[in-house]
Amino acid sequence: MPGGGPLGWARLLLLLMTAAPWAGARPRPGASGGQPRLSVVLVACDSLDGRLTFYPGNQTVDLPFINFMKRYGTVFLNAYTNSPICCPSRAAMWSGLFTHLTESWNNFKGLDPGYVTWMDLMEKHGYHTQKYGKLDYTSGHHSVSNRVEAWTRDVDFLLRQEGRPMVNLTGDRKHVRVMEADWRNTDKAVNWIKNEAINLTQPFVLYLGLNLPHPYPSPYAGENFGSSTFLTSPYWLEKVTYEAIKIPKWSSLSEMHPVDYYSSYTKNCTGEFTKQEVRNIRAFYYAMCAETDAMLGEVISALRDTGLLEKTIVIFTADHGELAMEHRQFYKMSMYEGSSHVPLLVMGPGIKSQQQIPNVVSLVDIYPTMLDIARIPVPQNLSGYSLIPLLHGKAENVVSPKGHRPSWVLSEFHGCNVNSSVYMLRTGKWKYITYSDGYSVLPQLFGKTGWKFL
């Protein structure tokens, strides 16, 4: 495995951290004036809680390559999904439009065939494009059950496919490649960088989609089984600091918000769980995040080895988070922080090092940002705004043709495991969650206490 294993990654980190590879000339993303356009690599994983990328969430598990991106780049402290489930969130990221505009309502319905994505536009304007791994932004990639339950709210149907969340330890302390499919796609991306990208005469955009740290399928649950197994090896579990794991406090079932109760019930989480069970589920999830981080490291390593890192913007994000037994739930499908808060880190030439940006942003901002980096005119119908002004520290005095960036982000959910459409507005220190028509189910308003949001 390229760079793999404890010694390989230790050497890689030592090499990478000797100096920023773009310490010389620093062309700014989006800058003109005859500078060559920068290449872009986007690594998007599945179900990574964005709070793990900064304090205090980052105390629970060792994520060296996310930390590397923070040291030599920028981390967004308040980045959110526009819909906390796979296909709708990815449809928002690839289209730059809110979910009610794409009409990607659930995991069966994504973007319409032929929809023009940011990658399509970059290819049209001279970029070489390459995709590997999980995409999930077009229709039809998930089972029919994702349509049936989402629109009928058939609890019995859903419970027949959802297993109780559980953990599974596999292999030994030398077992590194647990999620083999993701590693194969990472190898493809690495090989493409080393054998193809290095010989290109034009800028490129590379996308790598990872399935981790999404829970694994649970075939023991029977036909139409869901994914309720948190699977890892001792190698990755040793990256977790058990004593730092917080055991979430649960409300009694009778005190839960009615939508939360429905979600907990249909996710098979209303039974008894010991504290050790909950701690193990969270620990295994964090270990899966550590394996994800190592794949990110392989891509960064390949860029460094080929000399491409000095002219490439690297972006790391996820489609949504993972509750990992917070609020008596796992999966996503919720506007609570574990589910809706995503990682967003940007590193490369012209990106300020060790910068933490508190502004609220969301996945629809990826589309205009990609076009901005490529110096392509940004369509004015997009829901998102380019992140480049924020990355350059000009958030307050740079106005795009659309006007000032709003001080809020919107997320919405219309899929399975929730018995009402859900909408969230995040602005400043507030989070407002409302349901369906806004009055038949009580809304919720949360304020920020210190660093913590619900």
Coordinates of C-alpha atoms in Angstrom, one line a residue, residues 23-341:
A23 CA 6.0 28.1 0.5
G24 CA 7.4 29.9 -2.6
A25 CA 5.1 31.5 -5.1
R26 CA 1.5 31.5 -3.8
P27 CA -1.0 32.2 -6.6
R28 CA -4.4 33.0 -5.1
P29 CA -7.3 30.8 -6.2
G30 CA -9.5 32.8 -8.5
A31 CA -6.7 35.3 -9.3
S32 CA -6.1 36.3 -12.8
G33 CA -3.2 38.4 -14.2
G34 CA -1.7 35.6 -16.3
Q35 CA -1.2 33.1 -13.5
P36 CA -1.9 29.5 -14.5
R37 CA -5.1 28.1 -13.2
L38 CA -4.9 25.8 -10.2
S39 CA -5.9 22.2 -10.2
V40 CA -8.4 21.0 -7.6
V41 CA -8.8 17.7 -5.7
L42 CA -12.1 17.2 -3.8
V43 CA -12.2 14.2 -1.3
A44 CA -15.8 13.7 -0.1
C45 CA -16.5 11.0 2.5
D46 CA -19.8 9.9 3.9
S47 CA -21.1 10.5 7.5
L48 CA -18.2 12.3 9.1
D49 CA -19.2 14.5 12.0
G50 CA -17.6 17.9 11.3
R51 CA -17.1 18.6 15.0
L52 CA -14.2 16.1 14.9
T53 CA -12.1 18.5 12.9
F54 CA -11.7 21.1 15.7
Y55 CA -11.6 21.3 19.5
P56 CA -12.9 19.6 21.6
G57 CA -14.2 17.0 19.2
N58 CA -10.8 16.4 17.8
Q59 CA -9.6 15.0 21.2
T60 CA -11.4 11.7 20.7
V61 CA -9.5 10.3 17.8
D62 CA -6.2 10.8 16.0
L63 CA -6.8 12.3 12.5
P64 CA -3.3 13.3 11.4
F65 CA -4.1 14.3 7.8
I66 CA -7.1 16.4 8.7
N67 CA -4.8 18.0 11.3
F68 CA -2.2 18.5 8.5
M69 CA -4.8 20.3 6.4
K70 CA -5.6 22.5 9.4
R71 CA -2.0 23.3 9.9
Y72 CA -1.3 24.3 6.3
G73 CA -4.8 25.4 5.4
T74 CA -8.2 26.6 6.6
V75 CA -11.0 24.8 8.5
F76 CA -14.6 26.0 8.5
L77 CA -16.0 25.8 12.0
N78 CA -19.7 26.0 11.0
A79 CA -20.2 24.0 7.7
Y80 CA -23.5 22.3 7.2
T81 CA -25.2 19.8 4.9
N82 CA -28.2 21.1 3.0
S83 CA -30.0 17.8 3.5
P84 CA -28.8 15.2 6.0
I85 CA -28.9 12.2 3.8
C86 CA -26.7 10.9 1.0
C87 CA -28.4 11.6 -2.4
P88 CA -30.1 15.0 -1.6
S89 CA -27.0 16.4 0.1
R90 CA -24.8 15.4 -2.8
A91 CA -27.3 16.7 -5.3
A92 CA -27.0 20.1 -3.5
M93 CA -23.2 19.9 -3.6
W94 CA -23.0 19.0 -7.3
S95 CA -25.8 21.5 -8.4
G96 CA -25.2 24.4 -6.0
L97 CA -29.0 24.5 -5.3
F98 CA -31.1 23.9 -2.3
T99 CA -33.0 20.6 -2.0
H100 CA -36.4 22.2 -2.7
L101 CA -35.0 23.4 -6.0
T102 CA -33.3 20.2 -7.1
E103 CA -36.4 18.2 -5.9
S104 CA -34.0 15.5 -4.7
W105 CA -36.4 14.5 -1.9
N106 CA -34.9 11.2 -0.8
N107 CA -32.2 8.6 -1.4
F108 CA -33.9 7.4 -4.6
K109 CA -34.4 10.8 -6.2
G110 CA -31.3 12.8 -7.1
L111 CA -30.4 15.2 -10.0
D112 CA -32.1 14.7 -13.3
P113 CA -30.1 13.0 -16.0
G114 CA -27.9 15.5 -17.9
Y115 CA -27.9 18.1 -15.2
V116 CA -24.8 20.4 -15.6
T117 CA -22.6 20.1 -12.6
W118 CA -19.6 22.2 -11.7
M119 CA -17.3 19.4 -13.0
D120 CA -19.1 19.6 -16.4
L121 CA -18.5 23.3 -16.6
M122 CA -14.8 22.9 -15.6
E123 CA -14.3 20.3 -18.3
K124 CA -16.0 22.6 -20.8
H125 CA -13.6 25.4 -19.8
G126 CA -10.4 23.3 -20.3
Y127 CA -10.0 21.3 -17.2
H128 CA -9.2 17.6 -17.3
T129 CA -11.7 15.8 -15.1
Q130 CA -11.6 12.5 -13.3
K131 CA -14.0 10.9 -10.8
Y132 CA -13.6 7.8 -8.5
G133 CA -15.7 6.2 -5.9
K134 CA -19.1 7.1 -4.5
L135 CA -21.1 9.8 -6.4
D136 CA -24.8 9.3 -5.4
Y137 CA -26.1 12.6 -6.8
T138 CA -28.3 11.2 -9.5
S139 CA -31.5 9.2 -9.2
G140 CA -32.0 5.4 -8.8
H141 CA -28.9 4.4 -6.8
H142 CA -30.8 3.3 -3.7
S143 CA -33.5 0.7 -3.1
V144 CA -37.2 1.3 -3.8
S145 CA -37.7 1.1 0.0
N146 CA -36.2 4.6 0.2
R147 CA -39.2 5.9 -1.8
V148 CA -41.9 3.7 -0.1
E149 CA -41.1 4.6 3.5
A150 CA -40.3 8.2 2.8
W151 CA -43.7 8.9 1.4
T152 CA -45.9 6.5 3.3
R153 CA -44.3 6.7 6.7
D154 CA -44.8 3.0 7.0
V155 CA -43.1 2.2 10.3
D156 CA -43.6 -1.6 10.1
F157 CA -42.0 -1.6 6.6
L158 CA -39.0 0.3 7.8
L159 CA -38.5 -1.8 11.0
R160 CA -38.3 -4.9 8.8
Q161 CA -35.2 -3.5 7.2
E162 CA -33.4 -1.8 10.1
G163 CA -31.2 -3.6 12.6
R164 CA -30.3 -2.5 16.0
P165 CA -27.0 -0.6 15.9
M166 CA -24.1 -2.8 16.8
V167 CA -20.3 -3.1 16.6
N168 CA -18.1 -5.7 14.9
L169 CA -14.3 -6.0 15.4
T170 CA -12.4 -7.7 12.6
G171 CA -8.8 -8.7 12.0
D172 CA -5.9 -7.9 14.2
R173 CA -3.5 -4.9 14.8
K174 CA -2.0 -5.3 11.4
H175 CA -5.4 -5.2 9.6
V176 CA -5.3 -1.7 8.0
R177 CA -7.5 -2.0 4.9
V178 CA -10.9 -2.7 6.5
M179 CA -13.1 -0.9 4.0
E180 CA -11.6 -2.5 0.9
A181 CA -13.8 -0.9 -1.7
D182 CA -12.8 2.6 -0.5
W183 CA -9.1 1.6 -0.5
R184 CA -9.4 0.3 -4.1
N185 CA -10.9 3.7 -5.2
T186 CA -8.2 5.5 -3.2
D187 CA -5.5 3.4 -5.0
K188 CA -7.1 4.3 -8.4
A189 CA -7.0 8.0 -7.5
V190 CA -3.4 7.8 -6.3
N191 CA -2.3 5.9 -9.4
W192 CA -4.1 8.4 -11.6
I193 CA -2.2 11.2 -9.9
K194 CA 1.1 9.5 -10.3
N195 CA 0.7 8.2 -13.8
E196 CA -1.8 10.6 -15.5
A197 CA -2.1 13.9 -13.7
I198 CA 1.6 14.4 -13.6
N199 CA 1.8 14.4 -17.4
L200 CA -1.1 16.7 -18.1
T201 CA -0.5 20.1 -19.7
Q202 CA -3.8 21.5 -18.5
P203 CA -5.2 21.9 -14.9
F204 CA -7.3 19.0 -13.6
V205 CA -10.1 18.4 -11.1
L206 CA -10.1 15.1 -9.3
Y207 CA -13.0 13.8 -7.2
L208 CA -12.7 10.9 -4.8
G209 CA -15.9 9.7 -3.1
L210 CA -15.5 7.5 0.0
N211 CA -18.2 5.4 1.7
L212 CA -16.6 5.5 5.1
P213 CA -17.3 6.3 7.9
H214 CA -20.8 5.3 7.0
P215 CA -22.0 2.2 9.0
Y216 CA -21.8 -1.1 7.2
P217 CA -24.7 -3.2 6.0
S218 CA -26.4 -5.5 8.5
P219 CA -27.6 -8.6 6.5
Y220 CA -28.6 -10.3 9.7
A221 CA -31.7 -8.0 9.8
G222 CA -33.2 -9.9 6.8
E223 CA -34.4 -8.8 3.4
N224 CA -34.0 -5.1 2.6
F225 CA -31.5 -4.8 5.5
G226 CA -30.1 -1.5 6.4
S227 CA -26.7 -0.4 7.6
S228 CA -26.4 -0.5 11.4
T229 CA -23.0 -2.2 11.9
F230 CA -20.0 -0.1 13.0
L231 CA -17.1 -2.2 11.8
T232 CA -13.3 -1.7 12.4
S233 CA -10.1 -3.4 13.3
P234 CA -7.9 -3.2 16.4
Y235 CA -5.4 -1.1 14.3
W236 CA -7.9 1.7 13.9
L237 CA -9.5 1.3 17.3
E238 CA -6.1 2.1 18.9
K239 CA -6.4 5.6 17.4
V240 CA -9.3 6.3 19.6
T241 CA -9.0 7.9 23.1
Y242 CA -11.6 6.0 25.0
E243 CA -11.5 8.2 28.1
A244 CA -12.3 11.3 25.9
I245 CA -15.5 9.7 24.5
K246 CA -18.6 11.5 25.8
I247 CA -21.7 9.4 26.6
P248 CA -24.7 11.5 25.4
K249 CA -27.5 12.1 27.8
W250 CA -30.9 10.9 26.6
S251 CA -34.3 12.2 27.3
S252 CA -36.8 9.6 28.4
L253 CA -39.0 8.3 25.5
S254 CA -42.0 10.1 27.0
E255 CA -40.1 13.5 27.0
M256 CA -38.8 13.3 23.4
H257 CA -39.9 15.6 20.7
P258 CA -42.5 13.6 18.6
V259 CA -40.3 13.7 15.5
D260 CA -37.3 12.5 17.5
Y261 CA -39.3 9.7 19.0
Y262 CA -40.4 8.5 15.6
S263 CA -36.8 8.7 14.4
S264 CA -35.5 6.8 17.4
Y265 CA -38.2 4.2 17.0
T266 CA -37.7 3.6 13.3
K267 CA -33.9 3.4 13.8
N268 CA -34.4 0.6 16.3
C269 CA -32.9 2.6 19.1
T270 CA -35.8 2.6 21.7
G271 CA -34.6 -0.5 23.4
E272 CA -32.1 -0.7 26.4
F273 CA -28.5 0.2 25.7
T274 CA -25.8 0.0 28.3
K275 CA -23.3 2.8 28.6
Q276 CA -20.6 0.4 27.4
E277 CA -22.7 -0.4 24.3
V278 CA -23.0 3.3 23.5
R279 CA -19.3 4.0 24.2
N280 CA -18.3 1.1 21.9
I281 CA -20.6 2.3 19.1
R282 CA -19.0 5.8 19.3
A283 CA -15.5 4.4 19.6
F284 CA -15.9 2.2 16.5
Y285 CA -17.4 5.1 14.6
Y286 CA -14.4 7.3 15.5
A287 CA -12.0 4.4 14.4
M288 CA -13.8 4.4 11.1
C289 CA -13.1 8.1 10.8
A290 CA -9.4 7.4 11.4
E291 CA -9.4 5.0 8.5
T292 CA -11.1 7.7 6.3
D293 CA -8.4 10.1 7.3
A294 CA -5.7 7.7 6.2
M295 CA -7.2 7.6 2.7
L296 CA -7.1 11.4 2.6
G297 CA -3.5 11.1 3.5
E298 CA -2.7 8.8 0.6
V299 CA -4.1 11.4 -1.8
I300 CA -2.1 14.2 -0.2
S301 CA 1.0 12.0 -0.3
A302 CA 0.6 11.3 -4.0
L303 CA 0.3 15.0 -4.8
R304 CA 3.4 15.8 -2.7
D305 CA 5.4 13.0 -4.3
T306 CA 4.6 14.2 -7.8
G307 CA 5.2 17.9 -7.1
L308 CA 1.5 18.6 -7.9
L309 CA 0.6 19.8 -4.4
E310 CA 2.3 23.1 -4.9
K311 CA -0.3 24.0 -7.6
T312 CA -3.4 22.2 -6.4
I313 CA -6.2 23.2 -4.0
V314 CA -7.3 20.3 -1.8
I315 CA -10.8 20.3 -0.4
F316 CA -12.1 17.7 2.2
T317 CA -15.8 17.5 3.2
A318 CA -18.6 15.0 3.8
D319 CA -22.2 14.7 2.7
H320 CA -23.5 14.8 6.3
G321 CA -22.5 13.7 9.8
E322 CA -23.4 10.7 12.0
L323 CA -25.3 10.8 15.3
A324 CA -23.5 7.8 16.8
M325 CA -26.1 7.4 19.5
E326 CA -26.6 11.1 20.3
H327 CA -30.3 11.8 20.9
R328 CA -30.9 8.1 21.1
Q329 CA -30.2 7.7 17.3
F330 CA -27.6 6.7 14.8
Y331 CA -27.4 7.5 11.1
K332 CA -28.2 11.0 10.1
M333 CA -31.7 12.3 9.0
S334 CA -31.7 14.9 11.8
M335 CA -30.8 18.6 12.2
Y336 CA -28.9 18.0 15.4
E337 CA -25.2 18.8 15.1
G338 CA -23.9 15.2 14.9
S339 CA -26.0 14.7 11.8
S340 CA -26.0 18.2 10.1
H341 CA -22.5 19.5 10.8

